[in-house]
Amino acid sequence: MFHRRPGISVASAAGLAAAVVVAAPSRADTCAESTTCPTTVTFTVTAEGGLAVTLPTSAVNLGTGNSGGHISAQLGAITVSDQRAALNATWTATVVAGSGGFTTGAGTSPETIPNDEVYYWSGQATATTGTGNFVAGQPTAADDQTLDTTRISYSKTSGSGDNSCTWNPTLEIHVPDDAVAGTYTGTVHHSVT
């Protein structure tokens, strides 16, 4: 048997219950007064790119010299750009002359300057960004090395995050006494790992 309480209809009671549900707190956590209440926050840092080396795009003319003499000039800016955002952001840039040396004419022996007569020194960096230790492979002319084998031109041995390093290396050709006159052409290869 149903008994109705005076003054409250069934419809009013249902509305009151609905009002109680709507008025419930919507917060995920409640902290008492004077209590530190934490909220976890997350975000993501992404790498902009990878590890790359940028070289002069046009041919470099070192100038002129005589048989038995030296020809020396800078190659232009070499830049390693590291956008890996790595915890251990180290790298090594290397350099070597292309196979076959520097040749003119038909590239016979007297028309070839071999790579062991081609000397390279990196010099100090002209610009760097980021943290860590940047190390020149050949800091001064006295440290120059032949390019008949792969040499370290520059390296980064510590640090994290994005970074870059620019240097302007010098190439010096020791022209053999038996070299013939002509315009000699060869290549110098830089890479980074």
XYZ file of N, CA, C and O in Angstrom:
772
model
N 0.838 -1.177 0.000
C 0.000 0.000 0.000
C 0.878 1.234 0.000
O 1.851 1.290 0.740
N 0.561 2.188 -0.817
C 1.363 3.393 -0.964
C 0.797 4.492 -0.080
O -0.387 4.751 -0.101
N 1.716 5.131 0.708
C 1.304 6.269 1.540
C 2.060 7.481 1.088
O 3.273 7.448 0.958
N 1.377 8.532 0.935
C 1.996 9.767 0.511
C 2.241 10.660 1.711
O 1.362 10.818 2.545
N 3.502 11.230 1.783
C 3.786 12.164 2.864
C 3.188 13.502 2.523
O 3.281 13.954 1.388
N 2.625 14.122 3.442
C 2.028 15.417 3.140
C 3.088 16.430 2.756
O 4.160 16.473 3.335
N 2.833 17.233 1.743
C 3.695 18.343 1.344
C 4.749 17.989 0.313
O 5.382 18.857 -0.237
N 5.006 16.700 0.030
C 6.019 16.332 -0.965
C 5.379 15.356 -1.922
O 4.945 14.281 -1.537
N 5.338 15.769 -3.185
C 4.781 14.877 -4.195
C 5.868 13.939 -4.690
O 7.055 14.150 -4.474
N 5.440 12.870 -5.353
C 6.394 11.924 -5.942
C 7.253 12.643 -6.967
O 8.457 12.450 -7.038
N 6.703 13.508 -7.778
C 7.455 14.255 -8.792
C 8.487 15.147 -8.133
O 9.615 15.278 -8.590
N 8.141 15.783 -7.009
C 9.098 16.648 -6.308
C 10.241 15.838 -5.749
O 11.408 16.244 -5.768
N 9.978 14.681 -5.241
C 11.038 13.827 -4.695
C 12.003 13.419 -5.788
O 13.214 13.395 -5.602
N 11.510 13.110 -6.986
C 12.380 12.736 -8.102
C 13.245 13.903 -8.515
O 14.432 13.758 -8.793
N 12.701 15.094 -8.538
C 13.474 16.287 -8.888
C 14.563 16.561 -7.880
O 15.660 16.969 -8.217
N 14.268 16.345 -6.601
C 15.258 16.542 -5.551
C 16.422 15.573 -5.730
O 17.577 15.931 -5.615
N 16.131 14.341 -6.062
C 17.183 13.351 -6.283
C 18.040 13.755 -7.470
O 19.259 13.650 -7.431
N 17.406 14.235 -8.540
C 18.159 14.671 -9.712
C 19.036 15.850 -9.367
O 20.177 15.946 -9.792
N 18.555 16.751 -8.565
C 19.333 17.916 -8.176
C 20.562 17.502 -7.387
O 21.641 18.066 -7.532
N 20.435 16.511 -6.555
C 21.572 16.029 -5.755
C 22.638 15.450 -6.657
O 23.817 15.703 -6.494
N 22.266 14.691 -7.676
C 23.233 14.097 -8.603
C 23.955 15.189 -9.372
O 25.158 15.166 -9.521
N 23.259 16.171 -9.878
C 23.858 17.253 -10.647
C 24.802 18.073 -9.786
O 25.834 18.523 -10.238
N 24.512 18.227 -8.535
C 25.319 19.072 -7.664
C 26.568 18.369 -7.133
O 27.358 18.970 -6.442
N 26.782 17.080 -7.483
C 27.962 16.352 -6.993
C 29.245 16.977 -7.531
O 29.279 17.476 -8.648
N 30.337 16.966 -6.775
C 31.613 17.564 -7.219
C 32.116 16.889 -8.492
O 32.008 15.681 -8.641
N 32.689 17.705 -9.436
C 33.195 17.164 -10.690
C 34.709 17.006 -10.673
O 35.287 16.565 -11.640
N 35.377 17.394 -9.596
C 36.831 17.279 -9.514
C 37.239 15.827 -9.304
O 36.536 15.052 -8.666
N 38.441 15.477 -9.818
C 38.943 14.115 -9.670
C 39.539 13.900 -8.293
O 39.629 12.783 -7.830
N 39.972 14.969 -7.660
C 40.607 14.841 -6.349
C 40.204 16.034 -5.507
O 39.979 17.123 -6.012
N 40.110 15.812 -4.237
C 39.776 16.887 -3.307
C 40.844 16.911 -2.228
O 41.200 15.877 -1.669
N 41.378 18.094 -1.967
C 42.411 18.225 -0.945
C 41.882 19.087 0.190
O 41.206 20.085 -0.041
N 42.233 18.697 1.376
C 41.820 19.462 2.549
C 42.538 20.800 2.585
O 43.566 21.003 1.924
N 42.022 21.697 3.364
C 42.614 23.016 3.522
C 44.073 22.905 3.954
O 44.440 22.058 4.765
N 44.936 23.769 3.352
C 46.378 23.836 3.653
C 47.125 22.563 3.272
O 48.188 22.275 3.814
N 46.582 21.775 2.334
C 47.246 20.563 1.860
C 47.679 20.777 0.418
O 46.925 21.295 -0.391
N 48.931 20.411 0.126
C 49.402 20.494 -1.256
C 48.771 19.389 -2.066
O 48.844 18.217 -1.696
N 48.172 19.766 -3.175
C 47.424 18.812 -3.980
C 48.030 18.785 -5.384
O 47.933 19.758 -6.121
N 48.722 17.679 -5.785
C 49.428 17.653 -7.073
C 48.530 17.280 -8.241
O 47.579 16.527 -8.102
N 48.891 17.827 -9.413
C 48.302 17.426 -10.684
C 49.442 17.000 -11.594
O 50.391 17.754 -11.800
N 49.385 15.792 -12.132
C 50.428 15.309 -13.037
C 50.282 15.968 -14.392
O 49.187 16.042 -14.943
N 51.413 16.495 -14.914
C 51.442 17.172 -16.216
C 52.441 16.449 -17.105
O 53.548 16.139 -16.671
N 52.092 16.167 -18.339
C 53.012 15.546 -19.286
C 53.083 16.366 -20.565
O 52.142 17.085 -20.909
N 54.206 16.292 -21.244
C 54.361 16.864 -22.577
C 55.473 16.119 -23.281
O 56.231 15.377 -22.653
N 55.593 16.299 -24.595
C 56.550 15.556 -25.403
C 57.484 16.507 -26.134
O 57.034 17.479 -26.746
N 58.793 16.251 -26.045
C 59.790 16.972 -26.827
C 60.188 16.063 -27.981
O 60.545 14.905 -27.765
N 60.112 16.571 -29.200
C 60.452 15.769 -30.370
C 61.742 16.271 -31.011
O 62.118 17.428 -30.847
N 62.413 15.398 -31.719
C 63.622 15.768 -32.459
C 63.223 16.472 -33.749
O 62.325 16.033 -34.463
N 63.897 17.595 -34.045
C 63.594 18.352 -35.256
C 64.108 17.656 -36.509
O 63.581 17.838 -37.596
N 65.184 16.905 -36.361
C 65.792 16.270 -37.530
C 66.845 15.279 -37.103
O 66.771 14.696 -36.019
N 67.860 15.120 -37.934
C 68.912 14.155 -37.664
C 70.270 14.804 -37.580
O 70.411 15.959 -37.175
N 71.273 14.059 -37.989
C 72.670 14.487 -37.960
C 73.133 14.643 -39.397
O 73.009 13.713 -40.197
N 73.670 15.825 -39.746
C 74.049 16.087 -41.139
C 75.263 16.997 -41.206
O 75.558 17.742 -40.261
N 75.960 16.939 -42.330
C 77.086 17.844 -42.579
C 76.793 18.634 -43.851
O 76.293 18.082 -44.834
N 77.071 19.930 -43.809
C 76.849 20.824 -44.946
C 78.197 21.315 -45.456
O 79.041 21.755 -44.662
N 78.387 21.265 -46.776
C 79.662 21.621 -47.414
C 79.461 22.737 -48.427
O 78.331 22.985 -48.855
N 80.556 23.383 -48.852
C 80.429 24.330 -49.966
C 79.880 23.613 -51.193
O 80.275 22.477 -51.492
N 78.936 24.226 -51.890
C 78.286 23.556 -53.018
C 79.015 23.771 -54.341
O 78.833 22.995 -55.276
N 79.825 24.799 -54.448
C 80.524 25.056 -55.707
C 81.983 24.613 -55.590
O 82.513 24.422 -54.492
N 82.611 24.429 -56.740
C 84.022 24.020 -56.771
C 84.891 25.080 -56.100
O 84.624 26.279 -56.192
N 85.923 24.627 -55.408
C 86.834 25.524 -54.693
C 88.151 25.581 -55.449
O 88.764 24.543 -55.723
N 88.578 26.793 -55.803
C 89.859 26.985 -56.483
C 90.899 27.379 -55.446
O 90.782 28.427 -54.800
N 91.920 26.533 -55.277
C 92.955 26.797 -54.271
C 94.005 27.793 -54.736
O 94.860 28.197 -53.941
N 93.991 28.143 -56.012
C 94.978 29.093 -56.519
C 96.012 28.408 -57.396
O 95.760 27.362 -57.982
N 97.207 28.994 -57.488
C 98.264 28.480 -58.367
C 99.561 28.313 -57.602
O 99.766 28.913 -56.537
N 100.431 27.500 -58.170
C 101.758 27.289 -57.597
C 102.646 26.594 -58.599
O 102.203 26.173 -59.666
N 103.921 26.470 -58.257
C 104.913 25.883 -59.151
C 105.233 24.452 -58.744
O 105.000 24.046 -57.597
N 105.799 23.698 -59.678
C 106.297 22.364 -59.357
C 107.312 22.480 -58.226
O 108.160 23.379 -58.215
N 107.196 21.583 -57.250
C 108.080 21.625 -56.096
C 107.645 22.607 -55.018
O 108.264 22.684 -53.963
N 106.566 23.343 -55.265
C 106.090 24.320 -54.293
C 104.820 23.856 -53.577
O 104.437 22.688 -53.648
N 104.172 24.798 -52.887
C 102.953 24.508 -52.140
C 101.834 25.416 -52.626
O 102.062 26.576 -52.971
N 100.621 24.879 -52.622
C 99.413 25.659 -52.908
C 98.486 25.466 -51.722
O 98.181 24.330 -51.350
N 98.029 26.557 -51.114
C 97.247 26.438 -49.879
C 96.116 27.461 -49.862
O 96.310 28.625 -50.218
N 94.942 27.010 -49.446
C 93.787 27.907 -49.291
C 92.725 27.203 -48.452
O 92.752 25.983 -48.280
N 91.795 27.994 -47.931
C 90.693 27.427 -47.157
C 89.607 26.892 -48.096
O 89.401 27.416 -49.192
N 88.925 25.835 -47.630
C 87.896 25.182 -48.445
C 86.549 25.881 -48.369
O 85.705 25.701 -49.241
N 86.300 26.641 -47.307
C 84.980 27.203 -47.060
C 84.342 26.520 -45.868
O 84.837 25.503 -45.358
N 83.238 27.062 -45.419
C 82.602 26.598 -44.174
C 82.080 25.172 -44.290
O 81.372 24.829 -45.233
N 82.439 24.357 -43.297
C 81.891 23.012 -43.115
C 81.077 23.066 -41.825
O 81.581 23.515 -40.791
N 79.828 22.625 -41.866
C 78.962 22.687 -40.679
C 78.335 21.332 -40.395
O 77.722 20.735 -41.276
N 78.501 20.867 -39.155
C 77.755 19.707 -38.680
C 76.570 20.231 -37.885
O 76.725 21.060 -36.981
N 75.383 19.757 -38.246
C 74.153 20.144 -37.551
C 73.529 18.897 -36.940
O 73.209 17.952 -37.653
N 73.386 18.908 -35.625
C 72.839 17.762 -34.890
C 71.500 18.162 -34.281
O 71.450 18.918 -33.314
N 70.409 17.683 -34.884
C 69.058 18.002 -34.405
C 68.343 16.746 -33.925
O 67.127 16.626 -34.033
N 69.115 15.815 -33.345
C 68.532 14.569 -32.852
C 67.934 14.718 -31.458
O 67.250 13.829 -30.984
N 68.244 15.823 -30.758
C 67.797 16.027 -29.371
C 68.160 14.821 -28.506
O 67.363 14.353 -27.703
N 69.387 14.350 -28.669
C 69.829 13.124 -28.012
C 70.384 13.390 -26.615
O 70.919 14.462 -26.334
N 70.243 12.409 -25.739
C 70.831 12.492 -24.408
C 72.350 12.497 -24.509
O 73.030 13.250 -23.820
N 72.882 11.652 -25.379
C 74.322 11.592 -25.617
C 74.578 12.113 -27.025
O 74.671 11.344 -27.972
N 74.655 13.435 -27.156
C 74.744 14.072 -28.479
C 76.197 14.220 -28.904
O 76.721 15.322 -29.037
N 76.856 13.087 -29.133
C 78.235 13.103 -29.603
C 78.271 12.685 -31.069
O 77.378 11.987 -31.547
N 79.300 13.126 -31.777
C 79.453 12.774 -33.185
C 80.911 12.920 -33.598
O 81.705 13.544 -32.891
N 81.235 12.336 -34.753
C 82.583 12.451 -35.317
C 82.469 12.748 -36.798
O 81.825 12.002 -37.542
N 83.089 13.840 -37.233
C 83.138 14.202 -38.645
C 84.502 13.775 -39.194
O 85.529 13.996 -38.557
N 84.495 13.154 -40.362
C 85.733 12.693 -40.966
C 85.922 13.288 -42.346
O 84.982 13.803 -42.964
N 87.171 13.198 -42.840
C 87.515 13.742 -44.149
C 88.528 12.824 -44.814
O 89.376 12.221 -44.154
N 88.425 12.697 -46.133
C 89.376 11.915 -46.929
C 89.318 12.434 -48.359
O 88.266 12.931 -48.806
N 90.434 12.352 -49.077
C 90.441 12.739 -50.487
C 89.884 11.598 -51.325
O 90.001 10.415 -50.970
N 89.267 11.952 -52.448
C 88.711 10.946 -53.345
C 89.798 10.073 -53.962
O 90.957 10.493 -54.082
N 89.436 8.869 -54.326
C 90.421 7.943 -54.889
C 90.981 8.486 -56.194
O 90.298 9.180 -56.947
N 92.242 8.193 -56.453
C 92.871 8.612 -57.704
C 93.648 9.901 -57.608
O 94.316 10.305 -58.566
N 93.565 10.591 -56.479
C 94.316 11.830 -56.317
C 93.744 12.967 -57.135
O 92.566 12.962 -57.519
N 94.596 13.942 -57.440
C 94.210 15.128 -58.204
C 94.917 15.059 -59.542
O 96.144 14.911 -59.597
N 94.152 15.140 -60.614
C 94.723 14.882 -61.932
C 94.471 16.023 -62.906
O 93.560 16.834 -62.740
N 95.287 16.040 -63.935
C 95.102 16.921 -65.077
C 95.335 16.089 -66.336
O 95.876 14.983 -66.264
N 94.934 16.592 -67.482
C 95.155 15.871 -68.738
C 94.592 14.466 -68.702
O 93.459 14.238 -68.300
N 95.429 13.486 -69.080
C 95.012 12.089 -69.131
C 95.196 11.383 -67.795
O 94.907 10.199 -67.672
N 95.697 12.078 -66.782
C 95.852 11.490 -65.456
C 96.994 10.494 -65.371
O 96.977 9.605 -64.512
N 98.011 10.642 -66.240
C 99.200 9.793 -66.129
C 99.944 10.147 -64.851
O 99.594 11.106 -64.160
N 100.978 9.404 -64.543
C 101.720 9.641 -63.308
C 102.223 11.078 -63.171
O 102.036 11.702 -62.129
N 102.829 11.663 -64.221
C 103.261 13.059 -64.070
C 102.093 14.051 -64.051
O 102.265 15.226 -63.729
N 100.875 13.552 -64.406
C 99.681 14.403 -64.411
C 98.797 14.127 -63.194
O 97.631 14.501 -63.174
N 99.367 13.494 -62.173
C 98.617 13.160 -60.958
C 99.389 13.602 -59.727
O 100.584 13.324 -59.587
N 98.696 14.303 -58.843
C 99.249 14.616 -57.515
C 98.548 13.675 -56.547
O 97.331 13.757 -56.353
N 99.292 12.731 -55.961
C 98.670 11.721 -55.103
C 98.163 12.317 -53.794
O 98.606 13.388 -53.353
N 97.244 11.592 -53.174
C 96.610 12.093 -51.948
C 97.561 12.213 -50.760
O 97.275 12.936 -49.814
N 98.703 11.512 -50.809
C 99.653 11.681 -49.710
C 100.450 12.976 -49.832
O 101.292 13.280 -49.000
N 100.159 13.760 -50.883
C 100.730 15.104 -51.030
C 99.670 16.184 -50.773
O 99.900 17.361 -50.979
N 98.493 15.737 -50.320
C 97.384 16.654 -50.028
C 97.204 16.694 -48.514
O 96.888 15.686 -47.887
N 97.411 17.860 -47.912
C 97.368 18.025 -46.455
C 96.145 18.838 -46.035
O 95.734 19.753 -46.751
N 95.612 18.509 -44.865
C 94.368 19.122 -44.365
C 94.562 19.494 -42.904
O 95.151 18.737 -42.133
N 94.086 20.653 -42.540
C 93.927 20.960 -41.112
C 92.650 21.762 -40.897
O 92.313 22.651 -41.645
N 91.900 21.334 -39.861
C 90.570 21.890 -39.627
C 90.611 23.297 -39.063
O 89.763 24.121 -39.370
N 91.596 23.586 -38.197
C 91.575 24.849 -37.465
C 90.502 24.818 -36.395
O 89.764 23.836 -36.252
N 90.395 25.873 -35.647
C 89.398 25.963 -34.575
C 88.022 26.292 -35.155
O 87.911 26.828 -36.261
N 86.996 25.977 -34.408
C 85.626 26.255 -34.847
C 85.407 27.759 -35.007
O 85.898 28.558 -34.209
N 84.674 28.115 -36.033
C 84.299 29.518 -36.224
C 82.971 29.830 -35.548
O 82.667 30.991 -35.285
N 82.174 28.789 -35.248
C 80.898 28.969 -34.537
C 80.444 27.627 -33.990
O 80.645 26.591 -34.625
N 79.838 27.649 -32.804
C 79.222 26.448 -32.225
C 77.924 26.845 -31.537
O 77.764 27.995 -31.109
N 76.999 25.897 -31.430
C 75.789 26.076 -30.629
C 75.583 24.825 -29.791
O 76.055 23.745 -30.149
N 74.889 24.962 -28.687
C 74.610 23.821 -27.834
C 75.680 23.612 -26.782
O 76.644 24.375 -26.681
N 75.491 22.559 -25.994
C 76.405 22.268 -24.901
C 77.359 21.151 -25.294
O 77.118 20.406 -26.236
N 78.455 21.050 -24.552
C 79.388 19.954 -24.775
C 80.746 20.422 -25.225
O 81.022 21.625 -25.344
N 81.605 19.461 -25.521
C 82.992 19.718 -25.875
C 83.210 19.446 -27.360
O 83.052 18.318 -27.819
N 83.566 20.480 -28.125
C 83.863 20.372 -29.547
C 85.384 20.309 -29.715
O 86.092 21.154 -29.173
N 85.870 19.326 -30.474
C 87.309 19.085 -30.563
C 87.764 19.120 -32.022
O 87.284 18.336 -32.852
N 88.721 19.994 -32.319
C 89.280 20.076 -33.667
C 90.187 18.883 -33.935
O 90.981 18.486 -33.080
N 90.079 18.309 -35.124
C 90.957 17.204 -35.488
C 92.391 17.645 -35.674
O 93.328 16.947 -35.284
N 92.564 18.813 -36.272
C 93.888 19.393 -36.501
C 93.800 20.884 -36.146
O 93.509 21.717 -37.001
N 94.022 21.229 -34.894
C 93.781 22.605 -34.448
C 94.652 23.666 -35.132
O 94.209 24.791 -35.333
N 95.887 23.311 -35.507
C 96.806 24.288 -36.104
C 97.450 23.700 -37.349
O 97.386 22.492 -37.609
N 98.148 24.559 -38.108
C 98.846 24.107 -39.314
C 99.893 23.055 -38.983
O 100.167 22.157 -39.790
N 100.474 23.127 -37.797
C 101.483 22.140 -37.393
C 100.886 20.756 -37.197
O 101.612 19.757 -37.168
N 99.560 20.675 -37.083
C 98.873 19.394 -36.877
C 98.326 18.810 -38.176
O 97.607 17.801 -38.150
N 98.638 19.425 -39.328
C 98.027 18.982 -40.587
C 98.317 17.511 -40.873
O 99.294 16.943 -40.407
N 97.399 16.884 -41.626
C 97.504 15.464 -41.949
C 97.187 15.238 -43.420
O 96.371 15.956 -44.006
N 97.826 14.226 -44.003
C 97.541 13.892 -45.398
C 96.162 13.251 -45.509
O 95.667 12.639 -44.569
N 95.576 13.387 -46.686
C 94.231 12.860 -46.917
C 94.242 11.563 -47.723
O 93.264 11.231 -48.393
N 95.326 10.794 -47.630
C 95.373 9.498 -48.296
C 94.655 8.425 -47.489
O 94.479 7.301 -47.955
N 94.216 8.789 -46.290
C 93.390 7.911 -45.465
C 92.390 8.775 -44.704
O 92.553 9.999 -44.622
N 91.358 8.162 -44.160
C 90.311 8.922 -43.470
C 90.842 9.519 -42.178
O 91.480 8.833 -41.378
N 90.582 10.807 -41.979
C 91.018 11.541 -40.791
C 89.806 12.129 -40.069
O 88.789 12.430 -40.683
N 89.944 12.337 -38.773
C 88.920 13.061 -38.016
C 89.121 14.548 -38.257
O 90.200 15.084 -38.013
N 88.107 15.202 -38.749
C 88.205 16.643 -38.974
C 87.679 17.437 -37.777
O 88.246 18.454 -37.395
N 86.592 16.946 -37.177
C 86.047 17.580 -35.971
C 85.215 16.550 -35.229
O 84.726 15.597 -35.835
N 85.066 16.741 -33.923
C 84.230 15.824 -33.157
C 83.587 16.556 -31.992
O 84.037 17.631 -31.587
N 82.532 15.961 -31.479
C 81.870 16.452 -30.270
C 81.870 15.285 -29.290
O 81.330 14.226 -29.582
N 82.491 15.489 -28.146
C 82.755 14.368 -27.243
C 81.872 14.344 -26.004
O 81.965 13.407 -25.208
N 81.025 15.347 -25.826
C 80.113 15.358 -24.678
C 78.948 16.295 -24.968
O 78.959 17.027 -25.947
N 77.957 16.270 -24.075
C 76.817 17.170 -24.201
C 75.560 16.449 -24.648
O 75.588 15.283 -25.040
N 74.436 17.168 -24.574
C 73.137 16.615 -24.949
C 72.346 17.656 -25.725
O 72.695 18.836 -25.743
N 71.286 17.192 -26.370
C 70.395 18.113 -27.082
C 70.952 18.543 -28.424
O 71.999 18.086 -28.884
N 70.243 19.467 -29.076
C 70.648 19.964 -30.388
C 71.935 20.781 -30.293
O 72.186 21.465 -29.294
N 72.737 20.715 -31.347
C 74.001 21.445 -31.375
C 74.472 21.592 -32.810
O 73.959 20.938 -33.718
N 75.470 22.439 -33.018
C 76.088 22.578 -34.343
C 77.512 23.079 -34.184
O 77.872 23.654 -33.146
N 78.305 22.850 -35.210
C 79.695 23.296 -35.208
C 80.095 23.630 -36.637
O 79.820 22.866 -37.564
N 80.753 24.782 -36.816
C 81.227 25.216 -38.127
C 82.724 25.475 -38.062
O 83.214 26.070 -37.099
N 83.450 25.015 -39.071
C 84.877 25.312 -39.185
C 85.213 25.537 -40.651
O 84.454 25.167 -41.541
N 86.365 26.174 -40.912
C 86.791 26.492 -42.273
C 88.185 25.897 -42.478
O 89.190 26.549 -42.212
N 88.261 24.646 -42.927
C 89.549 23.958 -42.993
C 90.453 24.483 -44.105
O 89.990 25.091 -45.070
N 91.730 24.219 -43.953
C 92.720 24.586 -44.958
C 93.238 23.337 -45.658
O 93.510 22.325 -45.016
N 93.336 23.419 -46.964
C 93.910 22.342 -47.778
C 95.237 22.852 -48.340
O 95.300 23.966 -48.877
N 96.274 22.055 -48.207
C 97.589 22.432 -48.727
C 98.110 21.318 -49.632
O 98.206 20.167 -49.216
N 98.432 21.689 -50.863
C 98.950 20.738 -51.846
C 100.469 20.896 -51.908
O 100.971 21.992 -52.150
N 101.195 19.801 -51.709
C 102.641 19.788 -51.908
C 102.876 19.294 -53.339
O 102.763 18.099 -53.614
N 103.164 20.214 -54.221
C 103.275 19.886 -55.644
C 104.600 19.164 -55.903
O 105.671 19.707 -55.608
N 104.553 17.937 -56.427
C 105.801 17.207 -56.698
C 106.666 17.928 -57.740
O 106.167 18.677 -58.586
N 107.962 17.675 -57.692
C 108.894 18.297 -58.639
C 108.592 17.903 -60.080
O 108.827 18.688 -61.010
N 108.062 16.684 -60.275
C 107.826 16.213 -61.640
C 106.409 16.481 -62.134
O 106.013 15.976 -63.194
N 105.629 17.253 -61.382
C 104.249 17.553 -61.802
C 104.269 18.434 -63.045
O 105.054 19.390 -63.141
N 103.397 18.124 -64.010
C 103.316 18.918 -65.235
C 102.333 20.076 -65.034
O 101.478 20.046 -64.148
N 102.460 21.080 -65.885
C 101.560 22.227 -65.815
C 100.145 21.812 -66.203
O 99.950 20.957 -67.075
N 99.168 22.405 -65.567
C 97.776 22.114 -65.885
C 96.880 22.426 -64.702
O 97.354 22.741 -63.605
N 95.584 22.350 -64.924
C 94.603 22.537 -63.849
C 94.229 21.164 -63.309
O 93.704 20.320 -64.043
N 94.521 20.944 -62.052
C 94.292 19.643 -61.425
C 92.936 19.638 -60.709
O 92.545 20.629 -60.080
N 92.260 18.515 -60.811
C 90.939 18.384 -60.203
C 90.854 17.099 -59.412
O 91.329 16.048 -59.841
N 90.251 17.190 -58.239
C 89.996 16.021 -57.391
C 88.890 16.363 -56.416
O 88.255 17.423 -56.512
N 88.632 15.483 -55.490
C 87.559 15.721 -54.528
C 88.040 15.484 -53.101
O 88.970 14.716 -52.846
N 87.366 16.162 -52.172
C 87.572 15.975 -50.738
C 86.221 15.648 -50.138
O 85.243 16.376 -50.369
N 86.138 14.540 -49.396
C 84.866 14.052 -48.889
C 84.790 14.215 -47.367
O 85.666 13.728 -46.652
N 83.743 14.896 -46.899
C 83.446 14.978 -45.472
C 82.211 14.118 -45.165
O 81.300 14.016 -45.991
N 82.182 13.523 -43.995
C 81.001 12.794 -43.540
C 80.924 12.896 -42.023
O 81.897 13.301 -41.358
N 79.764 12.534 -41.470
C 79.590 12.607 -40.015
C 78.787 11.417 -39.544
O 77.846 10.977 -40.209
N 79.183 10.853 -38.396
C 78.453 9.755 -37.782
C 78.330 10.023 -36.286
O 79.137 10.744 -35.722
